[in-house]
mmCIF file of C-alpha atoms in Angstrom:
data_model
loop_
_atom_site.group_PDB
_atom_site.id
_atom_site.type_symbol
_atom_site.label_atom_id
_atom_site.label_comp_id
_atom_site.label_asym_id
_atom_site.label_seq_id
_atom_site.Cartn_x
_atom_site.Cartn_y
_atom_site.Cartn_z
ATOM 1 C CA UNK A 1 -60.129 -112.902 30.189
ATOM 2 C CA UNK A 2 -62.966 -115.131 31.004
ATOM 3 C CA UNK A 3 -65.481 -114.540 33.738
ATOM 4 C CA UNK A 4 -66.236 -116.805 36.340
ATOM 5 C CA UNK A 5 -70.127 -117.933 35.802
ATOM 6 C CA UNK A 6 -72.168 -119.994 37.571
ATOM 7 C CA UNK A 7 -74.065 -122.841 36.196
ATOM 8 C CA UNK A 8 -77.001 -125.478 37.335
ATOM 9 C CA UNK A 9 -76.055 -128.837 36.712
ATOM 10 C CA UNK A 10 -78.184 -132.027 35.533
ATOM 11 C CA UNK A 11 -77.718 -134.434 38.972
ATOM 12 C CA UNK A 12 -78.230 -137.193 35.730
ATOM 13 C CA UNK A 13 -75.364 -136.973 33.973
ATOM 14 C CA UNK A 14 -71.446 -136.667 34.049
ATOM 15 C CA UNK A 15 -71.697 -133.331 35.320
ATOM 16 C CA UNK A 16 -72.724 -134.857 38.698
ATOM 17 C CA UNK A 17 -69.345 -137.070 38.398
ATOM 18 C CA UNK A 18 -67.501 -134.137 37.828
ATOM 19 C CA UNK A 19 -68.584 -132.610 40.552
ATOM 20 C CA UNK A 20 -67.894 -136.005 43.083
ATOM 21 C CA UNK A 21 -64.806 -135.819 41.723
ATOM 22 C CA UNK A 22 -64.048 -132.353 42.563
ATOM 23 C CA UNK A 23 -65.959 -132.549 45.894
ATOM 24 C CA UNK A 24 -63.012 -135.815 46.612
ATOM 25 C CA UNK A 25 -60.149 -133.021 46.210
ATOM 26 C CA UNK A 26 -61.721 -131.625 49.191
ATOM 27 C CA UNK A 27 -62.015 -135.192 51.216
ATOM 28 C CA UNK A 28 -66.040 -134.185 50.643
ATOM 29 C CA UNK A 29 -68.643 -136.722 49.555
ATOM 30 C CA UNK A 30 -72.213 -135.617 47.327
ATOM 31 C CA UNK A 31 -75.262 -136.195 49.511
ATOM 32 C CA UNK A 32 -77.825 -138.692 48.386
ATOM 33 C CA UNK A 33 -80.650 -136.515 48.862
ATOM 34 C CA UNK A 34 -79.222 -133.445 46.884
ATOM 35 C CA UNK A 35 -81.692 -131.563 44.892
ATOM 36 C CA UNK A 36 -79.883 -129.028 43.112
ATOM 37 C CA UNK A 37 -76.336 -128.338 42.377
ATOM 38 C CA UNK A 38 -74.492 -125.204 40.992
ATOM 39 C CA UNK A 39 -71.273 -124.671 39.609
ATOM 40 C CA UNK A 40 -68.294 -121.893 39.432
ATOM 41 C CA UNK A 41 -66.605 -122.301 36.517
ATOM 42 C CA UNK A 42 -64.013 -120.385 34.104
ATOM 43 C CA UNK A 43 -63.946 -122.204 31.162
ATOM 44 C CA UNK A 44 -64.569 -125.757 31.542
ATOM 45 C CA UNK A 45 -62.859 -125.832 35.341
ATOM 46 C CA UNK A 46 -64.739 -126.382 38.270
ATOM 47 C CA UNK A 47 -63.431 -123.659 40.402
ATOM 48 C CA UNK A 48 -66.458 -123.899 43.310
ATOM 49 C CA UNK A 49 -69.865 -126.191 43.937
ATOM 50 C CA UNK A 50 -72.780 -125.659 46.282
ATOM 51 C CA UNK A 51 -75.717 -127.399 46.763
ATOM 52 C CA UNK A 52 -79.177 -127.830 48.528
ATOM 53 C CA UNK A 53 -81.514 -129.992 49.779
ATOM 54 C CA UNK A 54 -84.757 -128.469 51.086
ATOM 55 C CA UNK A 55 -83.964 -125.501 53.162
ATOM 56 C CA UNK A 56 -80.373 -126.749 53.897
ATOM 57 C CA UNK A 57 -77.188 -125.981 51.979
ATOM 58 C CA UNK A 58 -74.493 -128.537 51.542
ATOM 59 C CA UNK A 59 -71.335 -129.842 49.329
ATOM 60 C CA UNK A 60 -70.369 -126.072 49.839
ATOM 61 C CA UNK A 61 -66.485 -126.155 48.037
ATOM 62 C CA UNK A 62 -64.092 -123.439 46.364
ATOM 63 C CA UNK A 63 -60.967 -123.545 44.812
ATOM 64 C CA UNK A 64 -57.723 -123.580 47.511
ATOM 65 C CA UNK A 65 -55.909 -120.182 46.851
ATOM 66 C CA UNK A 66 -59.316 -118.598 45.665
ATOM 67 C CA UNK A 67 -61.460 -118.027 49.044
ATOM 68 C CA UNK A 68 -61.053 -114.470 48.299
ATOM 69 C CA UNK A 69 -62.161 -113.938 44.768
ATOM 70 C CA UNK A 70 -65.695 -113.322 45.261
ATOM 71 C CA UNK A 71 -66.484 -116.959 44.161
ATOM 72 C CA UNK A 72 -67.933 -118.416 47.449
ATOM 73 C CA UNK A 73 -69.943 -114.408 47.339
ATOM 74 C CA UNK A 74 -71.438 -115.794 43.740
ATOM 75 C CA UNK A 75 -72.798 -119.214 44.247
ATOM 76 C CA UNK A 76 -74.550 -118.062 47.775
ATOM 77 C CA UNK A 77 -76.162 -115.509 46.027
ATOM 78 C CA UNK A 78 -77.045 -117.539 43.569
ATOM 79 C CA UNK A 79 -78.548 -120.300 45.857
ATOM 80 C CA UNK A 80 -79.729 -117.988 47.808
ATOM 81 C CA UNK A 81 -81.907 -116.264 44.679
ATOM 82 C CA UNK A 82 -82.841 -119.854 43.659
ATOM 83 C CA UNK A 83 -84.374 -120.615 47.183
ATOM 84 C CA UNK A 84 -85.977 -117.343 47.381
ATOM 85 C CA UNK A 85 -88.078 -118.551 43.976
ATOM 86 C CA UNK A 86 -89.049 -121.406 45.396
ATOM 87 C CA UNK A 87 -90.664 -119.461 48.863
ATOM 88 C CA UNK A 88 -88.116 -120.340 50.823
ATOM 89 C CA UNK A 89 -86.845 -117.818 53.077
ATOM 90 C CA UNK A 90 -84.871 -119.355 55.900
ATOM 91 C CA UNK A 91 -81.958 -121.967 55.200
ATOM 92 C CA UNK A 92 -79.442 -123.636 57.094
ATOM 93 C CA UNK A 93 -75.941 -124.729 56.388
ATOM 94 C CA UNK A 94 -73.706 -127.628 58.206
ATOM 95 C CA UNK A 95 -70.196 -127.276 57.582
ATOM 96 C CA UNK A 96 -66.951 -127.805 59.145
ATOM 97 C CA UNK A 97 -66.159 -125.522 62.269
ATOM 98 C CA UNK A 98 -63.019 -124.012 59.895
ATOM 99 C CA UNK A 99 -65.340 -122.735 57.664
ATOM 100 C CA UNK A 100 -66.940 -120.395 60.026
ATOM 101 C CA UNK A 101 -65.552 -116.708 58.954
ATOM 102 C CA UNK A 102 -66.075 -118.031 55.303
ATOM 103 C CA UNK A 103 -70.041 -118.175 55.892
ATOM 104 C CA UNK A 104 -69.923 -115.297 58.435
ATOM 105 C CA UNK A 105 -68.273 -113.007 55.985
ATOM 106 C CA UNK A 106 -71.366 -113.611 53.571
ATOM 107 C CA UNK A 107 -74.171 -112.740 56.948
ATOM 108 C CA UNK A 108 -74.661 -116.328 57.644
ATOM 109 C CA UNK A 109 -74.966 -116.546 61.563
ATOM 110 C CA UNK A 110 -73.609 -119.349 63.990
ATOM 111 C CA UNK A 111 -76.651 -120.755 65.652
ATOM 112 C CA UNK A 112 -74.383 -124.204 66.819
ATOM 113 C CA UNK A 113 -71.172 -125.457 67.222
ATOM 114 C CA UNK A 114 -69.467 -128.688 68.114
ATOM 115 C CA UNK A 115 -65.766 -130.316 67.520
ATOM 116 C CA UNK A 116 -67.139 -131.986 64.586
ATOM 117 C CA UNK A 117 -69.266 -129.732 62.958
ATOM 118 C CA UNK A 118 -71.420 -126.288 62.759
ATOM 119 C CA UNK A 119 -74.713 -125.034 61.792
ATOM 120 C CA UNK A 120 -75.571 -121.621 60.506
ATOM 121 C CA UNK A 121 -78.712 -119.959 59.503
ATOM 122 C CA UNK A 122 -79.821 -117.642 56.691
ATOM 123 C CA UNK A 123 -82.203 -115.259 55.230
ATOM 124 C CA UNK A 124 -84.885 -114.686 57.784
ATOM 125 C CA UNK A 125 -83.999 -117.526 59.906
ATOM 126 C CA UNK A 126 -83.524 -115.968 63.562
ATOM 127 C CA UNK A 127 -82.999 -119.375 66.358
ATOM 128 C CA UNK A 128 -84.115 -117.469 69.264
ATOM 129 C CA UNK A 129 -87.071 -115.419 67.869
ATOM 130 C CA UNK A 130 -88.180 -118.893 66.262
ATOM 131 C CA UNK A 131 -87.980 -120.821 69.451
ATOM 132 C CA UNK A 132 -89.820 -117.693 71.273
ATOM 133 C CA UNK A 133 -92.441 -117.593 68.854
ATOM 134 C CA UNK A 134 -92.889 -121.448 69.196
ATOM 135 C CA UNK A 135 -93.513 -120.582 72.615
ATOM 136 C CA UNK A 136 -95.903 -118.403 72.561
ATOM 137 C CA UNK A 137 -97.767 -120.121 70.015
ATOM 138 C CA UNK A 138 -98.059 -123.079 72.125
ATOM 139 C CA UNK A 139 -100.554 -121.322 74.907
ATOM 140 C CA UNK A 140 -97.763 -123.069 77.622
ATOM 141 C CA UNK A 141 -97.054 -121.080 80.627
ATOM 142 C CA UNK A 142 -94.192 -120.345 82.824
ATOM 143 C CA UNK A 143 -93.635 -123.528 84.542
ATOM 144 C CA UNK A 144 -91.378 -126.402 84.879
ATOM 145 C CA UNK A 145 -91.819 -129.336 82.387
ATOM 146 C CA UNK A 146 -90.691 -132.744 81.263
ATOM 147 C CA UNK A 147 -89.897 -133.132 77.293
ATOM 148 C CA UNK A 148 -89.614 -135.723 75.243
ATOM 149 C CA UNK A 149 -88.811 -136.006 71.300
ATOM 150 C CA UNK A 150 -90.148 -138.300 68.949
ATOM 151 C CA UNK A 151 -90.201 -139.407 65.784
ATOM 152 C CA UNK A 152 -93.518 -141.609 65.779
ATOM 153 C CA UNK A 153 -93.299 -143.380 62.633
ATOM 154 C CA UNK A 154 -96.105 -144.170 63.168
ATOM 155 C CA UNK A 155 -97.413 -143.793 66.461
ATOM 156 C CA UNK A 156 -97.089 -146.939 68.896
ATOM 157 C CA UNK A 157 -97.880 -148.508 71.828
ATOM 158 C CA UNK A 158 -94.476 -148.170 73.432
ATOM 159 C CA UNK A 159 -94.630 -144.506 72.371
ATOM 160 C CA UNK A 160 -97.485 -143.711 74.412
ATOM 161 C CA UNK A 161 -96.535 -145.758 77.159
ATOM 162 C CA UNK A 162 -92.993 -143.815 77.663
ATOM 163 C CA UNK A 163 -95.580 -140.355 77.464
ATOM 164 C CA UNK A 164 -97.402 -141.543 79.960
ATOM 165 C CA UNK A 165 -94.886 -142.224 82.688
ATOM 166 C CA UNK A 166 -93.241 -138.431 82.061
ATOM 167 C CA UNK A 167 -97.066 -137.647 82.260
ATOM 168 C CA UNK A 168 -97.581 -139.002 85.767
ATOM 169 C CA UNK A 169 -94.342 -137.751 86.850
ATOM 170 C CA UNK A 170 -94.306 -134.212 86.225
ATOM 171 C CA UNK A 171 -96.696 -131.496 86.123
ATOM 172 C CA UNK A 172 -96.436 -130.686 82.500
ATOM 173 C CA UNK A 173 -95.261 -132.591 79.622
ATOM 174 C CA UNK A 174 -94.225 -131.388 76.199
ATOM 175 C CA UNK A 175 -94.404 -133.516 73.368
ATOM 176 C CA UNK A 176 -92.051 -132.662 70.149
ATOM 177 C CA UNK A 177 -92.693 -134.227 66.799
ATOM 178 C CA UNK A 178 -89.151 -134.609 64.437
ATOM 179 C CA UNK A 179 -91.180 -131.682 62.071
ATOM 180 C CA UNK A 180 -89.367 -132.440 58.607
ATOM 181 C CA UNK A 181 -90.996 -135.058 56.074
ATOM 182 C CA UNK A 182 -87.731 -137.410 55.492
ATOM 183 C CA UNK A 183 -90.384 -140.241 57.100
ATOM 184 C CA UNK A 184 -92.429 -142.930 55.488
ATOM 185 C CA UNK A 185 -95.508 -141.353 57.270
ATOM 186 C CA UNK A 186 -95.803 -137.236 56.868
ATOM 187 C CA UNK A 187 -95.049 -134.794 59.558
ATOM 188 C CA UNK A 188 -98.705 -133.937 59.752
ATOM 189 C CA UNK A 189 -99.957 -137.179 60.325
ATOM 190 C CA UNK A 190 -97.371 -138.373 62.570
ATOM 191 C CA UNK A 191 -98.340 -135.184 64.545
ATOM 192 C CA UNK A 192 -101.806 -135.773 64.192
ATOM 193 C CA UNK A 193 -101.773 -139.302 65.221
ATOM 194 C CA UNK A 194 -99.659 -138.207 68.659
ATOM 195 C CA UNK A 195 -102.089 -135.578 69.639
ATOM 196 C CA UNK A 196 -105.306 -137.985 69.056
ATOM 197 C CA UNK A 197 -103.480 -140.939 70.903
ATOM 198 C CA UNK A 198 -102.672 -138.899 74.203
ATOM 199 C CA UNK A 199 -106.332 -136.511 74.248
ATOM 200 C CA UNK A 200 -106.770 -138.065 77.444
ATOM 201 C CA UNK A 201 -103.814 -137.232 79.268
ATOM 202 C CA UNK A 202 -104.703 -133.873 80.148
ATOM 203 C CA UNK A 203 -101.108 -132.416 81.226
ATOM 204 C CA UNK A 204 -99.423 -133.643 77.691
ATOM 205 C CA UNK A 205 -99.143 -130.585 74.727
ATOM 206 C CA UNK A 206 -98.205 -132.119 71.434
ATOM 207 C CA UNK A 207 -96.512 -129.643 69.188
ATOM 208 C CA UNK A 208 -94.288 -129.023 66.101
ATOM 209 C CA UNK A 209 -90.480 -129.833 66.286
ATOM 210 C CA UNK A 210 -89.618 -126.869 64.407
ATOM 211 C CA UNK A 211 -86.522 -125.842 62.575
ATOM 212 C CA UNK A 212 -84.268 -126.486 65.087
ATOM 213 C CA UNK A 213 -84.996 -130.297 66.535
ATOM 214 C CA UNK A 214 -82.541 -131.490 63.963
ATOM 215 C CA UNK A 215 -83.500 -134.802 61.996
ATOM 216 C CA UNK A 216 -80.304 -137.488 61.541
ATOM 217 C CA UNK A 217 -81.888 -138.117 58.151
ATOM 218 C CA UNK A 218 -81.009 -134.205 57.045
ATOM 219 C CA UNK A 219 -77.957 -134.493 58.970
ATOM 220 C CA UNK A 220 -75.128 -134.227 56.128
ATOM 221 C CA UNK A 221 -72.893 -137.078 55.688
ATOM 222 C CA UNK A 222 -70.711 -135.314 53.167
ATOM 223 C CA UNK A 223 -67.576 -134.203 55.450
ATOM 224 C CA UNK A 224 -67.868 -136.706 58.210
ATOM 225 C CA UNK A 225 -66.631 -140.621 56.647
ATOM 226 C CA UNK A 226 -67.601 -142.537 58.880
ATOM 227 C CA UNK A 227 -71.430 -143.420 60.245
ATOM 228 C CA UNK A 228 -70.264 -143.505 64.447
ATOM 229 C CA UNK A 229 -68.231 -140.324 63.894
ATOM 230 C CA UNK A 230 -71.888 -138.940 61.665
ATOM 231 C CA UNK A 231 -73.876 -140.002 64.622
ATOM 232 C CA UNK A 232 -71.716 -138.159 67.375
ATOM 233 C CA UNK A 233 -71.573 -135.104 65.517
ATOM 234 C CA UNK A 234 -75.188 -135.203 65.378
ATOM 235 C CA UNK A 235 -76.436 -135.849 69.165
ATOM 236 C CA UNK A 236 -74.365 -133.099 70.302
ATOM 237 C CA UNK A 237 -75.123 -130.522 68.184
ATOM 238 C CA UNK A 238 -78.936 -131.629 68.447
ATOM 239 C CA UNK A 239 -78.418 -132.119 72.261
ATOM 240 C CA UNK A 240 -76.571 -128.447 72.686
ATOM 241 C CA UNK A 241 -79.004 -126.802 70.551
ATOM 242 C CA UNK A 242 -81.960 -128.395 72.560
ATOM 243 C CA UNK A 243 -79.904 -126.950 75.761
ATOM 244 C CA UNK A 244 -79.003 -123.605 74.583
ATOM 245 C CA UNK A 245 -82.015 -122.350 72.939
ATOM 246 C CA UNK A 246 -85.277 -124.402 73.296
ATOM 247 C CA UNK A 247 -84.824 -125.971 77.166
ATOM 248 C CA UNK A 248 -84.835 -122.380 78.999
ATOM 249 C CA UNK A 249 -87.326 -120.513 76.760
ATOM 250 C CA UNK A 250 -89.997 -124.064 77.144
ATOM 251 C CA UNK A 251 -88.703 -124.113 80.741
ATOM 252 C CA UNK A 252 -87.959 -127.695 80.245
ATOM 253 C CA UNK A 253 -85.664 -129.273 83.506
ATOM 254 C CA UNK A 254 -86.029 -133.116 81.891
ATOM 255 C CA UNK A 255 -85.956 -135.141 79.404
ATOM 256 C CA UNK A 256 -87.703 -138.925 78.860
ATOM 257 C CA UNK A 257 -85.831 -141.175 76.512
ATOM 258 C CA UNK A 258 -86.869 -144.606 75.801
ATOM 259 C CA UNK A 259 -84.206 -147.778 76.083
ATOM 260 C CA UNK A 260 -83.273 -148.902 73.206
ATOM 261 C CA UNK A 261 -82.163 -152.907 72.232
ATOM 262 C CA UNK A 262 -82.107 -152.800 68.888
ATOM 263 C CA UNK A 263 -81.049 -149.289 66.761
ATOM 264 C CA UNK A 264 -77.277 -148.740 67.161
ATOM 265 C CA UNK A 265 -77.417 -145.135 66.214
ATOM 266 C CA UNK A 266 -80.380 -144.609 68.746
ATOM 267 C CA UNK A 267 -78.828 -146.201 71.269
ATOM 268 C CA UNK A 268 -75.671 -143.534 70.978
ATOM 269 C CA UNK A 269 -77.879 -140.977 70.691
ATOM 270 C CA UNK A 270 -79.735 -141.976 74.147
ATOM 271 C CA UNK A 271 -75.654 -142.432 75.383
ATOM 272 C CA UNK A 272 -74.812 -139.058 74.132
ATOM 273 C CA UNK A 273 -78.195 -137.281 75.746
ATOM 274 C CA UNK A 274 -77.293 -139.100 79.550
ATOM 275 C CA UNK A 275 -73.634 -137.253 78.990
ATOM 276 C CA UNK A 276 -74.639 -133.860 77.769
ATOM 277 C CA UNK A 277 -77.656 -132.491 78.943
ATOM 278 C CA UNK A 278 -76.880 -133.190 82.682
ATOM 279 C CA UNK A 279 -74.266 -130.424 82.416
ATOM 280 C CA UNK A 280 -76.405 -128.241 80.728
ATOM 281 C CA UNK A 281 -79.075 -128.597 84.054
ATOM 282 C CA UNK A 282 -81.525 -131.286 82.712
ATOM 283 C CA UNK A 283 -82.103 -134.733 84.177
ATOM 284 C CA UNK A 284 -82.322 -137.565 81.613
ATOM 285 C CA UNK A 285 -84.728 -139.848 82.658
ATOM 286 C CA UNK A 286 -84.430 -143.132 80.814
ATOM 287 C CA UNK A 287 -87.387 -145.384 80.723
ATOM 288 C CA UNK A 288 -87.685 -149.268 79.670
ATOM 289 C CA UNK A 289 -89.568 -149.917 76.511
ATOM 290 C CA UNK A 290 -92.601 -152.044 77.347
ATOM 291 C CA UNK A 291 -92.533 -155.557 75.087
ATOM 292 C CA UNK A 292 -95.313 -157.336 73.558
ATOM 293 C CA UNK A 293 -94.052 -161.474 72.960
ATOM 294 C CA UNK A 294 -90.432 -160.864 74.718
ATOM 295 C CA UNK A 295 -90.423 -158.251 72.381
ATOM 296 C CA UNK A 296 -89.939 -154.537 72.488
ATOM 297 C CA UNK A 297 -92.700 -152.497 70.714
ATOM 298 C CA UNK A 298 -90.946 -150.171 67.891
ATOM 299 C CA UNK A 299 -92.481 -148.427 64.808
ATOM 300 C CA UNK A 300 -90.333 -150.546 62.568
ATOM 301 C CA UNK A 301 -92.217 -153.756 64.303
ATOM 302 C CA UNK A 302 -95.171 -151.940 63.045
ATOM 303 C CA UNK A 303 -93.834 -151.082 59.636
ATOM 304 C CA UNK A 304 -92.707 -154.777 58.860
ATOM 305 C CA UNK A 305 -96.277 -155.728 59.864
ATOM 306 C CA UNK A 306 -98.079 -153.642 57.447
ATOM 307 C CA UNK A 307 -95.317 -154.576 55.125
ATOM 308 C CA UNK A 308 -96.238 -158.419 55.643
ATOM 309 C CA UNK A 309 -100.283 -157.411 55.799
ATOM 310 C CA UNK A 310 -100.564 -158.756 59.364
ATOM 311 C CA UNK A 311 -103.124 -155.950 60.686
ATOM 312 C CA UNK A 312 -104.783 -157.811 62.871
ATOM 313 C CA UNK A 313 -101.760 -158.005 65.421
ATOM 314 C CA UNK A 314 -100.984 -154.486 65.183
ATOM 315 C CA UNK A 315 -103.781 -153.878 67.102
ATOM 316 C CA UNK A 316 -101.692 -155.036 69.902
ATOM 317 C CA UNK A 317 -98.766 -152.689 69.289
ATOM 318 C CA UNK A 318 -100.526 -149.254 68.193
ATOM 319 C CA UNK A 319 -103.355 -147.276 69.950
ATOM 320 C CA UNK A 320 -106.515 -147.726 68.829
ATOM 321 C CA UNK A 321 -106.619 -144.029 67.187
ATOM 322 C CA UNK A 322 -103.553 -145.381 65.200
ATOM 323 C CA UNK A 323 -105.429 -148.332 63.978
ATOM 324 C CA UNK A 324 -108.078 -146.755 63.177
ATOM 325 C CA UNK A 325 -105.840 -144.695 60.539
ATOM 326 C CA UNK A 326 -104.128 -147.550 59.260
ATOM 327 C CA UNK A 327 -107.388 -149.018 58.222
ATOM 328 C CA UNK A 328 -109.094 -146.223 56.684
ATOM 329 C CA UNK A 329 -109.113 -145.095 53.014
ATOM 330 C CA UNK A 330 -106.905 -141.986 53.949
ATOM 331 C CA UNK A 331 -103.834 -144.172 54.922
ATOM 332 C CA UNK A 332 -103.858 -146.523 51.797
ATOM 333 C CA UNK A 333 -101.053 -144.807 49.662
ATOM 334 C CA UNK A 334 -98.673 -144.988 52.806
ATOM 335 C CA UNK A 335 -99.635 -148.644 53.027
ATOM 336 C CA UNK A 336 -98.920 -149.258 49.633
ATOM 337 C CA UNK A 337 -95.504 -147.348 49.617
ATOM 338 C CA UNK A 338 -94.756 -149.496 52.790
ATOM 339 C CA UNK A 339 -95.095 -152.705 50.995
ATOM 340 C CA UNK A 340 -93.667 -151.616 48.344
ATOM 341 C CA UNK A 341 -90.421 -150.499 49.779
ATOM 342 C CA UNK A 342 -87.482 -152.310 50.729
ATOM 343 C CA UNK A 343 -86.572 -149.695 53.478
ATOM 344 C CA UNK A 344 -88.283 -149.890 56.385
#
């Protein structure tokens, strides 16, 4: 009889349309960003797939009729082994809430879950000793405080603006930066940038998103169709996991969100944030972007100026710390990618 085995496939070939094609039995799609994909197979039949992208672990499928053969045991293990090479210790998987006891059975824990979708954690990944560690790291001390969460991609105008109203109007203010590179400009310089732009406001503590300030961009699209549906899911698992976990340990009572005229999906997410987090005990307060030319400052603004080499008007929409970067000799590969891309 032949044994089940588990096999790496080469994303460039017609093994990757094999797998779509078994992922479809399933109603599942392949991620774009997938890095790695394995295979259970018997023969030349695909009898389970999982892969990864970063630290998270997606397009997770077996066989209907063989959920109890040890298969799903074999390619976590497996992934799990192939993460561990790479020094990656802590990983994260979104799957449907039906697949729950499938991923529990193999010591994956629940951190999250909404109708849509859940999140579990693996390896040394722990949600509440991370978010207490983050804590305690960040020198902050037992007191109420306004948050807000940004992207800063790069760091604007209209950014520091919405910062400084939560900074006037509450004692402390906590700053998180989106933590994971899916951005045109790195985590460490968007984070960078943030903290030099706001030195002055004394009552303001950038700091790392962390693990658990979810990015849409690492959000899996792979069992939700559509992008609205994708987007819900998202805000309120983001939005309960910001409730449950890092609100009460950061002693955070509200939230700043800026309006939004132009980004659909933002504008849901600020939607979702006014419905949720009021029940969970934490006021949204929802400021109006300021405008520059009837216009509303935005990072993409900025992007499409450096794509169109107009740097002398960004001095109008960035801080002067931020223009200061986008001139020097440091920022000239991000430039270049910029104007180079079609994405903005």
């Amino acid at each position: 009889m032949q044994e089940v085995r588990i096999e790496s496939i080469d994303l460039n070939t017609k093994e990757r349309l094999e797998v779509e094609k078994f992922l479809s039995t399933f109603n599942l799609f392949f991620d774009r960003d997938i890095e790695y994909t394995i295979v259970a197979k018997k023969g030349e039949d695909i009898l389970g797939t999982c892969s990864c992208s970063g630290k998270v672990l997606k397009c997770f499928a077996v066989q209907e009729g063989l959920q109890g053969e040890g298969i799903a045991s074999k390619l976590l293990t497996h992934m799990t082994n192939f993460l561990f090479d790479r020094g990656i210790y802590e990983f994260f998987i979104f799957t449907q809430p039906k697949n729950l006891p499938i991923f529990k059975g193999l010591n994956y824990r629940e951190v999250y879950t909404v109708k849509e979708v859940s999140l579990l954690e693996g390896g040394v990944a722990n949600v509440k000793q991370y978010i207490k560690k983050m804590y305690e790291k960040s020198g902050l001390q037992d007191t109420k405080r306004a948050a807000l969460v940004m992207n800063c991609n790069p760091f604007t105008l209209g950014h520091r603006y919405l910062i400084e109203i939560a900074a006037k109007q509450n004692k402390e203010v906590v700053v998180f930066i989106v933590q994971e590179d899916r951005s045109i400009f790195p985590f460490e310089v968007r984070l960078n940038l943030v903290k030099k732009g706001t030195e002055d406001l004394k009552n303001v503590h950038v700091l790392p998103g962390g693990n658990y300030i979810i990015s849409s961009a690492t959000f899996p699209s792979y069992f939700i169709r559509e992008q609205s549906q994708r987007t819900k899911a998202f805000v309120k698992l983001d939005a309960g996991i910001f409730s449950h976990y890092i609100a009460p340990i950061f002693h955070i009572d509200k939230r700043y969100i800026g309006t939004e005229p132009y980004c659909p999906m933002t504008k849901q997410y600020n939607k979702a944030l006014l419905n949720i987090l009021p029940k969970n005990g934490i006021q949204v307060v929802e400021v109006t972007r300021i405008s520059k030319d009837g216009k509303a400052i935005s990072a993409s603004e900025v992007r499409n100026l450096i794509k169109k080499e107009e740097f002398e008007y960004l001095k109008e929409l960035v801080p002067k710390t931020t223009y200061e970067y986008l001139i020097s000799r440091e920022a000239q590969p991000i430039i270049e990618k910029i104007q180079r891309s079609d994405i903005l």
